[in-house]
PDB file of C-alpha atoms and ligand atoms in Angstrom:
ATOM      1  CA  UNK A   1      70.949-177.347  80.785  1.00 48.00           C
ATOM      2  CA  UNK A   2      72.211-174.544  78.336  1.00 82.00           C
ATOM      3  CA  UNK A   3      68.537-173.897  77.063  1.00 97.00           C
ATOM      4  CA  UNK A   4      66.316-171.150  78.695  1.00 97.00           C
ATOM      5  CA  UNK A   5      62.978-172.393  79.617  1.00 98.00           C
ATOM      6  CA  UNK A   6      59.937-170.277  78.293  1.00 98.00           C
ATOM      7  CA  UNK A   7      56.714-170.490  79.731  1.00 98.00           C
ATOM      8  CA  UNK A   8      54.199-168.966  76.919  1.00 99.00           C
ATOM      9  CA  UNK A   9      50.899-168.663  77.173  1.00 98.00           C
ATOM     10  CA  UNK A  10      48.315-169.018  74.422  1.00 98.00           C
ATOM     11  CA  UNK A  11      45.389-167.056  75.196  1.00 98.00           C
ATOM     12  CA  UNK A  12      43.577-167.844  72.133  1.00 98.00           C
ATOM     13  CA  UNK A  13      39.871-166.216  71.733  1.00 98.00           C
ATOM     14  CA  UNK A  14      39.837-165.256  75.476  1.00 98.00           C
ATOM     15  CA  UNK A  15      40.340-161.867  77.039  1.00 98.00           C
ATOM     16  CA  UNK A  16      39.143-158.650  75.737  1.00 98.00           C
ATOM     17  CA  UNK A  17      41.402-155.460  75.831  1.00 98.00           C
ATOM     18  CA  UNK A  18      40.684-154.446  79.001  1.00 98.00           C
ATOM     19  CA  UNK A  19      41.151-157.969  80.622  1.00 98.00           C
ATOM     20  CA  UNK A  20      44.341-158.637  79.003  1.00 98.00           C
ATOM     21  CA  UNK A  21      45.880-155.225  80.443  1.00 98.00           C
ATOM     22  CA  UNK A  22      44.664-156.507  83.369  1.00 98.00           C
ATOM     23  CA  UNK A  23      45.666-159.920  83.348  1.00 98.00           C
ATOM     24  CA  UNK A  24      49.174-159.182  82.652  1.00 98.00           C
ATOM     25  CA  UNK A  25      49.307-156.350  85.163  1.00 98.00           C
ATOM     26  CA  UNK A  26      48.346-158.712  87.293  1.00 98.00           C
ATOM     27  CA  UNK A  27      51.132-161.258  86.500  1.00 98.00           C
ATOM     28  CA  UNK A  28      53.675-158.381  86.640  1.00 98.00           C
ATOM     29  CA  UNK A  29      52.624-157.537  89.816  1.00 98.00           C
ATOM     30  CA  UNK A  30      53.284-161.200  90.948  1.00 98.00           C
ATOM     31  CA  UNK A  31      56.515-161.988  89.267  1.00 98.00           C
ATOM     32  CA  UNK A  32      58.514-163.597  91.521  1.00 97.00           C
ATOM     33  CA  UNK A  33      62.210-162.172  92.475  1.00 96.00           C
ATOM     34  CA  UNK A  34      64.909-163.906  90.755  1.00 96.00           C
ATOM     35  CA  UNK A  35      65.978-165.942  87.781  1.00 96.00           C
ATOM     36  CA  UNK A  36      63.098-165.664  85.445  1.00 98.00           C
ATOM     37  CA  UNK A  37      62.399-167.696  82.375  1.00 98.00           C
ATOM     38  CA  UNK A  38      61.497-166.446  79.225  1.00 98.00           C
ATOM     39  CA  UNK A  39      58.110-164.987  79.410  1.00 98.00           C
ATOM     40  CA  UNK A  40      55.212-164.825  76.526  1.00 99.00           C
ATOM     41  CA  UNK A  41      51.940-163.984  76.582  1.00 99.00           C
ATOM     42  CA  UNK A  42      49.795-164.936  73.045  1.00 99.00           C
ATOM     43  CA  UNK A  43      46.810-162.576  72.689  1.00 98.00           C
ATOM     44  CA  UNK A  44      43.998-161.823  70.072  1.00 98.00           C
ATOM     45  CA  UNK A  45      45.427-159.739  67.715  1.00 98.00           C
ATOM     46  CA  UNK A  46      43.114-157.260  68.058  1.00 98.00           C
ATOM     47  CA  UNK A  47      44.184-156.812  71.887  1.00 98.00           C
ATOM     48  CA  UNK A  48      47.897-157.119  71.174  1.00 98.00           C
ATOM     49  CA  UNK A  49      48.278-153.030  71.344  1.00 98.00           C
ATOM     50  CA  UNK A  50      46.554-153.034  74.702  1.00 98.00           C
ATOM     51  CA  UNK A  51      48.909-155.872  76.015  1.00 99.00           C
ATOM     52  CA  UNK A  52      51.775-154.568  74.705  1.00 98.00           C
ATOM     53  CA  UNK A  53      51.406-151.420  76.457  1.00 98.00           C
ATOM     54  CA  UNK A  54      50.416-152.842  79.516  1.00 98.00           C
ATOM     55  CA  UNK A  55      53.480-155.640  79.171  1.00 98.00           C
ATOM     56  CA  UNK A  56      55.883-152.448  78.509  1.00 98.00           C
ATOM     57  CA  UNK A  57      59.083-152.546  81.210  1.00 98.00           C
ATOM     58  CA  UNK A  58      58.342-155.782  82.263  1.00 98.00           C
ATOM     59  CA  UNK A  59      60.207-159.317  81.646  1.00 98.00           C
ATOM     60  CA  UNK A  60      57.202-160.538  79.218  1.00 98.00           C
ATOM     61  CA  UNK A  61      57.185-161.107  75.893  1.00 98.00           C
ATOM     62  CA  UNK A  62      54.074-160.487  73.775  1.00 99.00           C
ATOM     63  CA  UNK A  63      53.264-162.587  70.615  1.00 99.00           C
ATOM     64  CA  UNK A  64      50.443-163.530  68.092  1.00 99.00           C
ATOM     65  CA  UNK A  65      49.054-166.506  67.507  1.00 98.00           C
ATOM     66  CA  UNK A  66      49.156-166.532  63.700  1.00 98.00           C
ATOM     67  CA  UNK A  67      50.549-164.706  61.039  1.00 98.00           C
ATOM     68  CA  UNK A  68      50.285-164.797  57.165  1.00 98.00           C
ATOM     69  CA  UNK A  69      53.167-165.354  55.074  1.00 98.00           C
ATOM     70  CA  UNK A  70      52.952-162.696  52.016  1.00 98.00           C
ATOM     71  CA  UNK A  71      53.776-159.139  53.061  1.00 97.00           C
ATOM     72  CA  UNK A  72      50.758-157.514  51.941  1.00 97.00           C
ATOM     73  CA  UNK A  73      47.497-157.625  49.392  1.00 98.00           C
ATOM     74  CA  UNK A  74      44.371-159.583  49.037  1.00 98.00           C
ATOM     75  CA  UNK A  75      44.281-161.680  51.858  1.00 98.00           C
ATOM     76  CA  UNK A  76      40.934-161.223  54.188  1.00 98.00           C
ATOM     77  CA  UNK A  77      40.911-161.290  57.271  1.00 97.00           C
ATOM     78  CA  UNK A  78      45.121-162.045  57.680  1.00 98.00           C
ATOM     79  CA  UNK A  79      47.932-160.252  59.286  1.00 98.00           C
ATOM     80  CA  UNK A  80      51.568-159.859  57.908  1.00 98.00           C
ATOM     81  CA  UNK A  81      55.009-159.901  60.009  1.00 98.00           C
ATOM     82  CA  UNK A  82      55.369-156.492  59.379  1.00 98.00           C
ATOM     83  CA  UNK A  83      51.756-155.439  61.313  1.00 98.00           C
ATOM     84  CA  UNK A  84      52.893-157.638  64.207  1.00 98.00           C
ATOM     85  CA  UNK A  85      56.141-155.791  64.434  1.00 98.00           C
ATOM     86  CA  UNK A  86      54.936-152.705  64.034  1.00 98.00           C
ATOM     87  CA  UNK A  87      52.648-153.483  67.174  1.00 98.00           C
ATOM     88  CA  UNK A  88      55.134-154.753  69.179  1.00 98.00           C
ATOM     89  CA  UNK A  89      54.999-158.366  68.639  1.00 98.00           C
ATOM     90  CA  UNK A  90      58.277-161.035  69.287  1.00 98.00           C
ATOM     91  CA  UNK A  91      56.932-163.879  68.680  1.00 98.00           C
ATOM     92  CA  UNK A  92      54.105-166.043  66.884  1.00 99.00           C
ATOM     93  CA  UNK A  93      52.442-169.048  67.405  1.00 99.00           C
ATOM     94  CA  UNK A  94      52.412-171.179  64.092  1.00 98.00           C
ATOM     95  CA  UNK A  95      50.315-174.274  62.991  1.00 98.00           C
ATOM     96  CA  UNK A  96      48.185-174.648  66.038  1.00 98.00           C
ATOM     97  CA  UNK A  97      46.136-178.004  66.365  1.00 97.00           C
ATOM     98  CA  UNK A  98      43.449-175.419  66.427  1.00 97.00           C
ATOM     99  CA  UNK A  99      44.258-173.883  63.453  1.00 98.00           C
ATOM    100  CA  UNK A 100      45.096-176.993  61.506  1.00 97.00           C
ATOM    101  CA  UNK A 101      41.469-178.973  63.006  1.00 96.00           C
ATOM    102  CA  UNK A 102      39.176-175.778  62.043  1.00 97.00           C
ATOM    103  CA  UNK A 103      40.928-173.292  59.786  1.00 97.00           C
ATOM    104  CA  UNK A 104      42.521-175.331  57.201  1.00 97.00           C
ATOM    105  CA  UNK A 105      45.889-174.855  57.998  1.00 98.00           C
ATOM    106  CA  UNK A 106      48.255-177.516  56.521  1.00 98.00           C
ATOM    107  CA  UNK A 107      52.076-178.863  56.801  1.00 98.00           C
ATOM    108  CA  UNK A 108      52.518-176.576  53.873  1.00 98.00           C
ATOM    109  CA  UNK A 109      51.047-173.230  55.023  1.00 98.00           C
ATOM    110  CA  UNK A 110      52.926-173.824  58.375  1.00 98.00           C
ATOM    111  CA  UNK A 111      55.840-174.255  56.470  1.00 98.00           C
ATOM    112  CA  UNK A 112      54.794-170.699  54.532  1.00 98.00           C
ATOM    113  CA  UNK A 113      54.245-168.888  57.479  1.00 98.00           C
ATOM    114  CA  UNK A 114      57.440-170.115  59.471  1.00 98.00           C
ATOM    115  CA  UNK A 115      59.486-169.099  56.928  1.00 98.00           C
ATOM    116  CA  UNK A 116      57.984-165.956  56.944  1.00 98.00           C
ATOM    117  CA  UNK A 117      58.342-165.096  60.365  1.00 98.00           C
ATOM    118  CA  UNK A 118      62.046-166.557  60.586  1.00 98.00           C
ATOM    119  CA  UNK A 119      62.452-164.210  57.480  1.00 98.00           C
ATOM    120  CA  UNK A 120      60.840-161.059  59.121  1.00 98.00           C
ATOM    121  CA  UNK A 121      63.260-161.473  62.534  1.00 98.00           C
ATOM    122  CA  UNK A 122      59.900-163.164  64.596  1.00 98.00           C
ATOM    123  CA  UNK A 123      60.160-166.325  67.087  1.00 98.00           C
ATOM    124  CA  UNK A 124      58.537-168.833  65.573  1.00 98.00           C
ATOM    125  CA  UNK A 125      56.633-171.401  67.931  1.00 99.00           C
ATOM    126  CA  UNK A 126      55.929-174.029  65.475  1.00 98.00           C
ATOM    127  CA  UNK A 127      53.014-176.472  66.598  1.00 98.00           C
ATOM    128  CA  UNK A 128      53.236-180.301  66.223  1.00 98.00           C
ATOM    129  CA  UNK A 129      50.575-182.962  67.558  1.00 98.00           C
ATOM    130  CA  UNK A 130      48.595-186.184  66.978  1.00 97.00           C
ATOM    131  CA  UNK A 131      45.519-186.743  67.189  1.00 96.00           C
ATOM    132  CA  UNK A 132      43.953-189.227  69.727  1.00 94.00           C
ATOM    133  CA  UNK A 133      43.314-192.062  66.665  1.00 94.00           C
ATOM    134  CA  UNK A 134      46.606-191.358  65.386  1.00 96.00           C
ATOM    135  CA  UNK A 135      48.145-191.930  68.932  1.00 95.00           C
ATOM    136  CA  UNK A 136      45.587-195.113  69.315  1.00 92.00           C
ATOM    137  CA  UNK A 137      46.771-196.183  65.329  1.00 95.00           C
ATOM    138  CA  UNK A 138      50.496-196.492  66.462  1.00 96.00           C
ATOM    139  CA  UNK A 139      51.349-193.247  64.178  1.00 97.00           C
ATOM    140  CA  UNK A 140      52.719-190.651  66.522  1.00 97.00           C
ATOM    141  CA  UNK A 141      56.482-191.017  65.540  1.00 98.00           C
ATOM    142  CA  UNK A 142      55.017-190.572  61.409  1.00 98.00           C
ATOM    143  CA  UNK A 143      53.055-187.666  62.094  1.00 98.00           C
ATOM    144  CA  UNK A 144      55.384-186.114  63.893  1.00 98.00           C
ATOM    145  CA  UNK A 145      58.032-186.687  61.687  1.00 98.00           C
ATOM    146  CA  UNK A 146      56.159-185.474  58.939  1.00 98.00           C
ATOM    147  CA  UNK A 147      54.768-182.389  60.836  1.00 98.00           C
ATOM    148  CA  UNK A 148      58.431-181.184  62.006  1.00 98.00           C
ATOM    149  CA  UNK A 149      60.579-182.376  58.327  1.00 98.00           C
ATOM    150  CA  UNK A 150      57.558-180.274  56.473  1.00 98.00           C
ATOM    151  CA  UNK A 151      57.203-176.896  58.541  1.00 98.00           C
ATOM    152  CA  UNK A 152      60.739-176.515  58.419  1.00 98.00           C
ATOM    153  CA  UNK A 153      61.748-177.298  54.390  1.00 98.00           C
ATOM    154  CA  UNK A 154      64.179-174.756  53.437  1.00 98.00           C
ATOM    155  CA  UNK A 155      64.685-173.243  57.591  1.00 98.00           C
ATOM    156  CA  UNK A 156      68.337-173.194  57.371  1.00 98.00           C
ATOM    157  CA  UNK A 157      70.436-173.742  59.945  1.00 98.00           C
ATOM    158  CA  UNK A 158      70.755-170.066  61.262  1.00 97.00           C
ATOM    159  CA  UNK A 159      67.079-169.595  60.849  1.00 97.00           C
ATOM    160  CA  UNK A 160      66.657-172.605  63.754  1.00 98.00           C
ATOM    161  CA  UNK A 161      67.728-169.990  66.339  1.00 97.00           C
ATOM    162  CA  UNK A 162      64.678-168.375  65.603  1.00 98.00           C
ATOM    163  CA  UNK A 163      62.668-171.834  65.923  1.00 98.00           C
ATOM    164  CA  UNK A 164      60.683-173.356  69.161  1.00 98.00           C
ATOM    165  CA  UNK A 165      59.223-176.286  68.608  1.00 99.00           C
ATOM    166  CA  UNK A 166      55.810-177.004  70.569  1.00 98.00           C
ATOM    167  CA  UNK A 167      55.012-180.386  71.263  1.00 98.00           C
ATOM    168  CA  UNK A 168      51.152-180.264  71.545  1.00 97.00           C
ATOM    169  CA  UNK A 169      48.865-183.948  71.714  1.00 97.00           C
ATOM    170  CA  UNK A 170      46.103-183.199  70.235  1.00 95.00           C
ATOM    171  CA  UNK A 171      44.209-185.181  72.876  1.00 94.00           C
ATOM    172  CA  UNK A 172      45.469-183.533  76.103  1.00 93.00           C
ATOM    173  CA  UNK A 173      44.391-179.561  74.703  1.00 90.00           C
ATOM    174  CA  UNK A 174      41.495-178.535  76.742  1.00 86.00           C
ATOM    175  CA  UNK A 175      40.966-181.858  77.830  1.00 88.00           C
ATOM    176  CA  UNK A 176      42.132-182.089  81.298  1.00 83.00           C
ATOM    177  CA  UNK A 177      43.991-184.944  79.942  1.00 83.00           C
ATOM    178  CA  UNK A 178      47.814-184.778  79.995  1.00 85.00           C
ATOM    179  CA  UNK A 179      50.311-186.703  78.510  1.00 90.00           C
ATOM    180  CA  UNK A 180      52.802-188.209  80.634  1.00 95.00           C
ATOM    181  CA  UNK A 181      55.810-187.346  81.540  1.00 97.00           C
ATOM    182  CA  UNK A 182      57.362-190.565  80.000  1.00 97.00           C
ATOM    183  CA  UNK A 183      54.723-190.042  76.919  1.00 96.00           C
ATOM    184  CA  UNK A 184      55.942-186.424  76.118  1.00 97.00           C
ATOM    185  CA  UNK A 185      59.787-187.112  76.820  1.00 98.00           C
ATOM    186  CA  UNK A 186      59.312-189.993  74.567  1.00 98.00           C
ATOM    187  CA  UNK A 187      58.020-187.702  71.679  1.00 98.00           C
ATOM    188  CA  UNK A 188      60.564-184.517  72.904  1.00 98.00           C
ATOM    189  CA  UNK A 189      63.731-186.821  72.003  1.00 98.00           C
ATOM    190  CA  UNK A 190      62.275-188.069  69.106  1.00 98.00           C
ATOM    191  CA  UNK A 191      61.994-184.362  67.526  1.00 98.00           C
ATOM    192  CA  UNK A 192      65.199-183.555  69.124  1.00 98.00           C
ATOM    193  CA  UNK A 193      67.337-186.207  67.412  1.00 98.00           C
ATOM    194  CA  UNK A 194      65.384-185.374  64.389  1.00 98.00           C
ATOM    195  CA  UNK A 195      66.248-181.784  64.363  1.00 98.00           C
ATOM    196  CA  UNK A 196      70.099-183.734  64.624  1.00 98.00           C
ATOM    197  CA  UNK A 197      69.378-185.326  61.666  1.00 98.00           C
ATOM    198  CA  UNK A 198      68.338-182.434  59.948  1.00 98.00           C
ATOM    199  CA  UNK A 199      70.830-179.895  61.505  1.00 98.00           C
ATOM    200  CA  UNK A 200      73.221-181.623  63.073  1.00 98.00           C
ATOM    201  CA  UNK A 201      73.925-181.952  67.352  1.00 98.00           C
ATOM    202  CA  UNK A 202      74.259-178.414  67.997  1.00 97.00           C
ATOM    203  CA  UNK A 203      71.098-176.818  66.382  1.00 98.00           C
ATOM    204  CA  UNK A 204      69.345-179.755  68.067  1.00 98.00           C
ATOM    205  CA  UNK A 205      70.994-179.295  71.839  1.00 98.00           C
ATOM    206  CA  UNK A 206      69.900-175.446  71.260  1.00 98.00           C
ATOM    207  CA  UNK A 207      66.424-175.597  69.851  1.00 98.00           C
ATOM    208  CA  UNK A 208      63.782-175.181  72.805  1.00 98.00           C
ATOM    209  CA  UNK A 209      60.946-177.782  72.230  1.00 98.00           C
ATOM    210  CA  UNK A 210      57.688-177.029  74.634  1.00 98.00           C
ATOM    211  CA  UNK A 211      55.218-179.064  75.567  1.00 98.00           C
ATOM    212  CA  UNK A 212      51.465-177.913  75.370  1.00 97.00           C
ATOM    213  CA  UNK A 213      48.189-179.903  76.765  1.00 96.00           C
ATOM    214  CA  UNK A 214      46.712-179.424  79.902  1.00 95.00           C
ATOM    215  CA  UNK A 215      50.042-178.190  81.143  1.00 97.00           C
ATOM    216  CA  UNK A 216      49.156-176.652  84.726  1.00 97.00           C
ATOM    217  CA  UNK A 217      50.809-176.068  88.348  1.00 97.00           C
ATOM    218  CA  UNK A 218      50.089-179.578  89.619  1.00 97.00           C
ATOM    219  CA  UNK A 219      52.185-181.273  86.759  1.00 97.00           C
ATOM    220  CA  UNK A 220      53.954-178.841  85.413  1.00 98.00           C
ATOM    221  CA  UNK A 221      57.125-179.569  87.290  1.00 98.00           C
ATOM    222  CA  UNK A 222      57.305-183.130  86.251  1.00 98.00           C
ATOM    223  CA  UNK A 223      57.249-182.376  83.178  1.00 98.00           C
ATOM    224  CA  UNK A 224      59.790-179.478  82.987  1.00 98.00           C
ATOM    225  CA  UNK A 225      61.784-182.246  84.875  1.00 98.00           C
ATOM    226  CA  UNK A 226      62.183-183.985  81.793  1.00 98.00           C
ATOM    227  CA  UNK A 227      65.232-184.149  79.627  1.00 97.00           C
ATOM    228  CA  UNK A 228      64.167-182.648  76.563  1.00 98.00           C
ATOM    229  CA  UNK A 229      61.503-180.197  77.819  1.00 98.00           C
ATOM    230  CA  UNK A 230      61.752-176.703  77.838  1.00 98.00           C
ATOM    231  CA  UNK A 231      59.088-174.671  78.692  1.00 98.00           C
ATOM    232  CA  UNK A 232      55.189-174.879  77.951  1.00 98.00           C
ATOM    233  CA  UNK A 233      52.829-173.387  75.924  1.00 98.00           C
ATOM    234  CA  UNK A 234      49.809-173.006  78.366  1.00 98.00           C
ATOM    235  CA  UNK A 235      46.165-172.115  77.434  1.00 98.00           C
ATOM    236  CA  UNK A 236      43.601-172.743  80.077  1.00 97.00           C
ATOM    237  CA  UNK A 237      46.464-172.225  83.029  1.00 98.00           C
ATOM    238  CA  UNK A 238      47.636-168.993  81.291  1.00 98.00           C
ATOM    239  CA  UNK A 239      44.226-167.243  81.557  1.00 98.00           C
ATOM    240  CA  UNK A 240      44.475-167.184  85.484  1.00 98.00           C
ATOM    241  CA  UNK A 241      47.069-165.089  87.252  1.00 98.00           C
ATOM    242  CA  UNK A 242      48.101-166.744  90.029  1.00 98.00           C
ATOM    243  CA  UNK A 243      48.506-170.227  87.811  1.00 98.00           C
ATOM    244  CA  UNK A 244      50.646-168.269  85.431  1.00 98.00           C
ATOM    245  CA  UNK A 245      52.958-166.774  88.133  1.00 98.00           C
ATOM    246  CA  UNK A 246      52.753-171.093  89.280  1.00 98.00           C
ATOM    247  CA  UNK A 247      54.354-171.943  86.199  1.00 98.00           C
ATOM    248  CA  UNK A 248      56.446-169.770  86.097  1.00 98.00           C
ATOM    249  CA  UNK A 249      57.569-170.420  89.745  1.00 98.00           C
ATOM    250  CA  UNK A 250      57.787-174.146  88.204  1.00 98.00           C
ATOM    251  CA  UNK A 251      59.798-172.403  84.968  1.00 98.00           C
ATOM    252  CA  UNK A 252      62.279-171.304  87.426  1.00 97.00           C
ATOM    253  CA  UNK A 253      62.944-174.680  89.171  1.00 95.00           C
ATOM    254  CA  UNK A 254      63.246-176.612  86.151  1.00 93.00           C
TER     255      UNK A 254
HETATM  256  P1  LIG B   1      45.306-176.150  77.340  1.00 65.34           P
HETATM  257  O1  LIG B   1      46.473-175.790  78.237  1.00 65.34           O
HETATM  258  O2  LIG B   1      44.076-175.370  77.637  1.00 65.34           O
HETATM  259  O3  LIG B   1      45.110-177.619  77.234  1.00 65.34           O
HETATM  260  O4  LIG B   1      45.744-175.645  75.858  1.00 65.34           O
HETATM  261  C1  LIG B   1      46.961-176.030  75.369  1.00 65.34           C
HETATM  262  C2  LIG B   1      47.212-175.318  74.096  1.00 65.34           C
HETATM  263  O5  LIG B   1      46.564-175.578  73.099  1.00 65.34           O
HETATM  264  C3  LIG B   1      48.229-174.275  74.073  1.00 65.34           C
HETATM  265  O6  LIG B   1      48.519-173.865  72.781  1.00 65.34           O
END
């Protein structure tokens, strides 16, 4: 397979300064010899400096898990592309289940802030995901239709190479609960031969589409095993060292 697998971790409100140094220290100190996968490590923004430093010479990536889409002004509380690259930051984590469940976030501000990350040279990991009575309700293939054909109106074809798509059931984050192999290759090559439709075969063959929930050493394999899988984004798992380095090991494999 032509695609590089990432493992990325989404630390989300976990880890002060001090413990994400020394998390990732940590990890870099147990990076396996050999042919790594991409590497990224989501922090608080407020800790990103402290990761970033401590991440410095090492294989892994540091990103954010949000970002706002204007450049600048009278937006409380937000962060532009500019501020993340300024501290250091690759990538960012858009349209999180968390952020659409609690924060408001919609198809259409994903859409905003995707473009503006795409714009401003940042990996984009753009979140998709049903919910457990949208799963039960037969709509998966709808909402995720809708979710990927929204976030990326007017992401041109070029701009994909700055796209990953995460795959993220809303039901397996945090849950313990996984999806299947089966169930999350099932969902992988639908938003595959969507991004076909959209983009034709060869944005689609190169686009890296994660999967997220409960992702962790014991099934991580499996489900890097799987056709259209390539790479996780990890929260519980990534918070631990020695299950990082695991799946990572498992990245490697794949
Ligand atoms: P868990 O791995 O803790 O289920 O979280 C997944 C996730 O939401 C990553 O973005």
């Amino acid at each position: 397979m032509s695609r590089r697998i990432l493992i990325a971790g989404n630390w989300k409100m976990n880890k002060t300064s001090a413990e994400g140094a020394a998390l990732v220290k940590e990890i870099v100190a147990q990076m396996p010899a050999g042919s790594l996968p991409e590497i990224l490590v989501c922090p608080p923004y407020l800790t990103i400096p402290a990761v970033v430093e401590a991440a410095k010479g090492s294989p892994i990536c540091v990103g954010a898990e949000n970002v706002h889409w204007a450049a600048n002004g009278a937006f409380t509380g937000e962060v532009s592309t500019d501020m993340l690259k300024d501290a250091g930051v690759t990538h960012v984590i858009i349209g999180h289940s968390e952020r659409r469940q609690y924060f408001g976030e919609t198809d259409e501000t994903v859409n905003k802030r995707t473009a503006a990350a795409v714009a401003a040279g940042l990996v984009a990991v753009v979140c998709v995901g049903e919910t457990l009575e949208e799963r039960e309700g037969n709509k998966t293939a709808d909402v995720i239709d809708r979710q990927v054909r929204k976030a990326f109106e007017g992401i041109s074809a070029a701009d994909m190479a700055k796209i990953v798509i995460a795959y993220e059931p809303v039901w397996a984050i945090g849950t313990g609960k996984t999806a299947t192999d089966d169930q999350a290759q099932e969902v992988h090559a639908q938003i595959r031969a969507l991004l076909a439709d959209l983009y034709g075969a060869d944005v689609a063959e190169a686009t890296r589409i994660l999967y997220g929930g409960s992702m962790k050493p014991a099934n991580a394999a499996g489900l890097l095993a799987q056709k259209d899988i390539d790479g996780g984004l990890i929260g519980g798992a990534a918070l631990k060292a020695p299950d990082f380095i695991a799946l990572i090991k498992a990245g490697m494999q794949a």
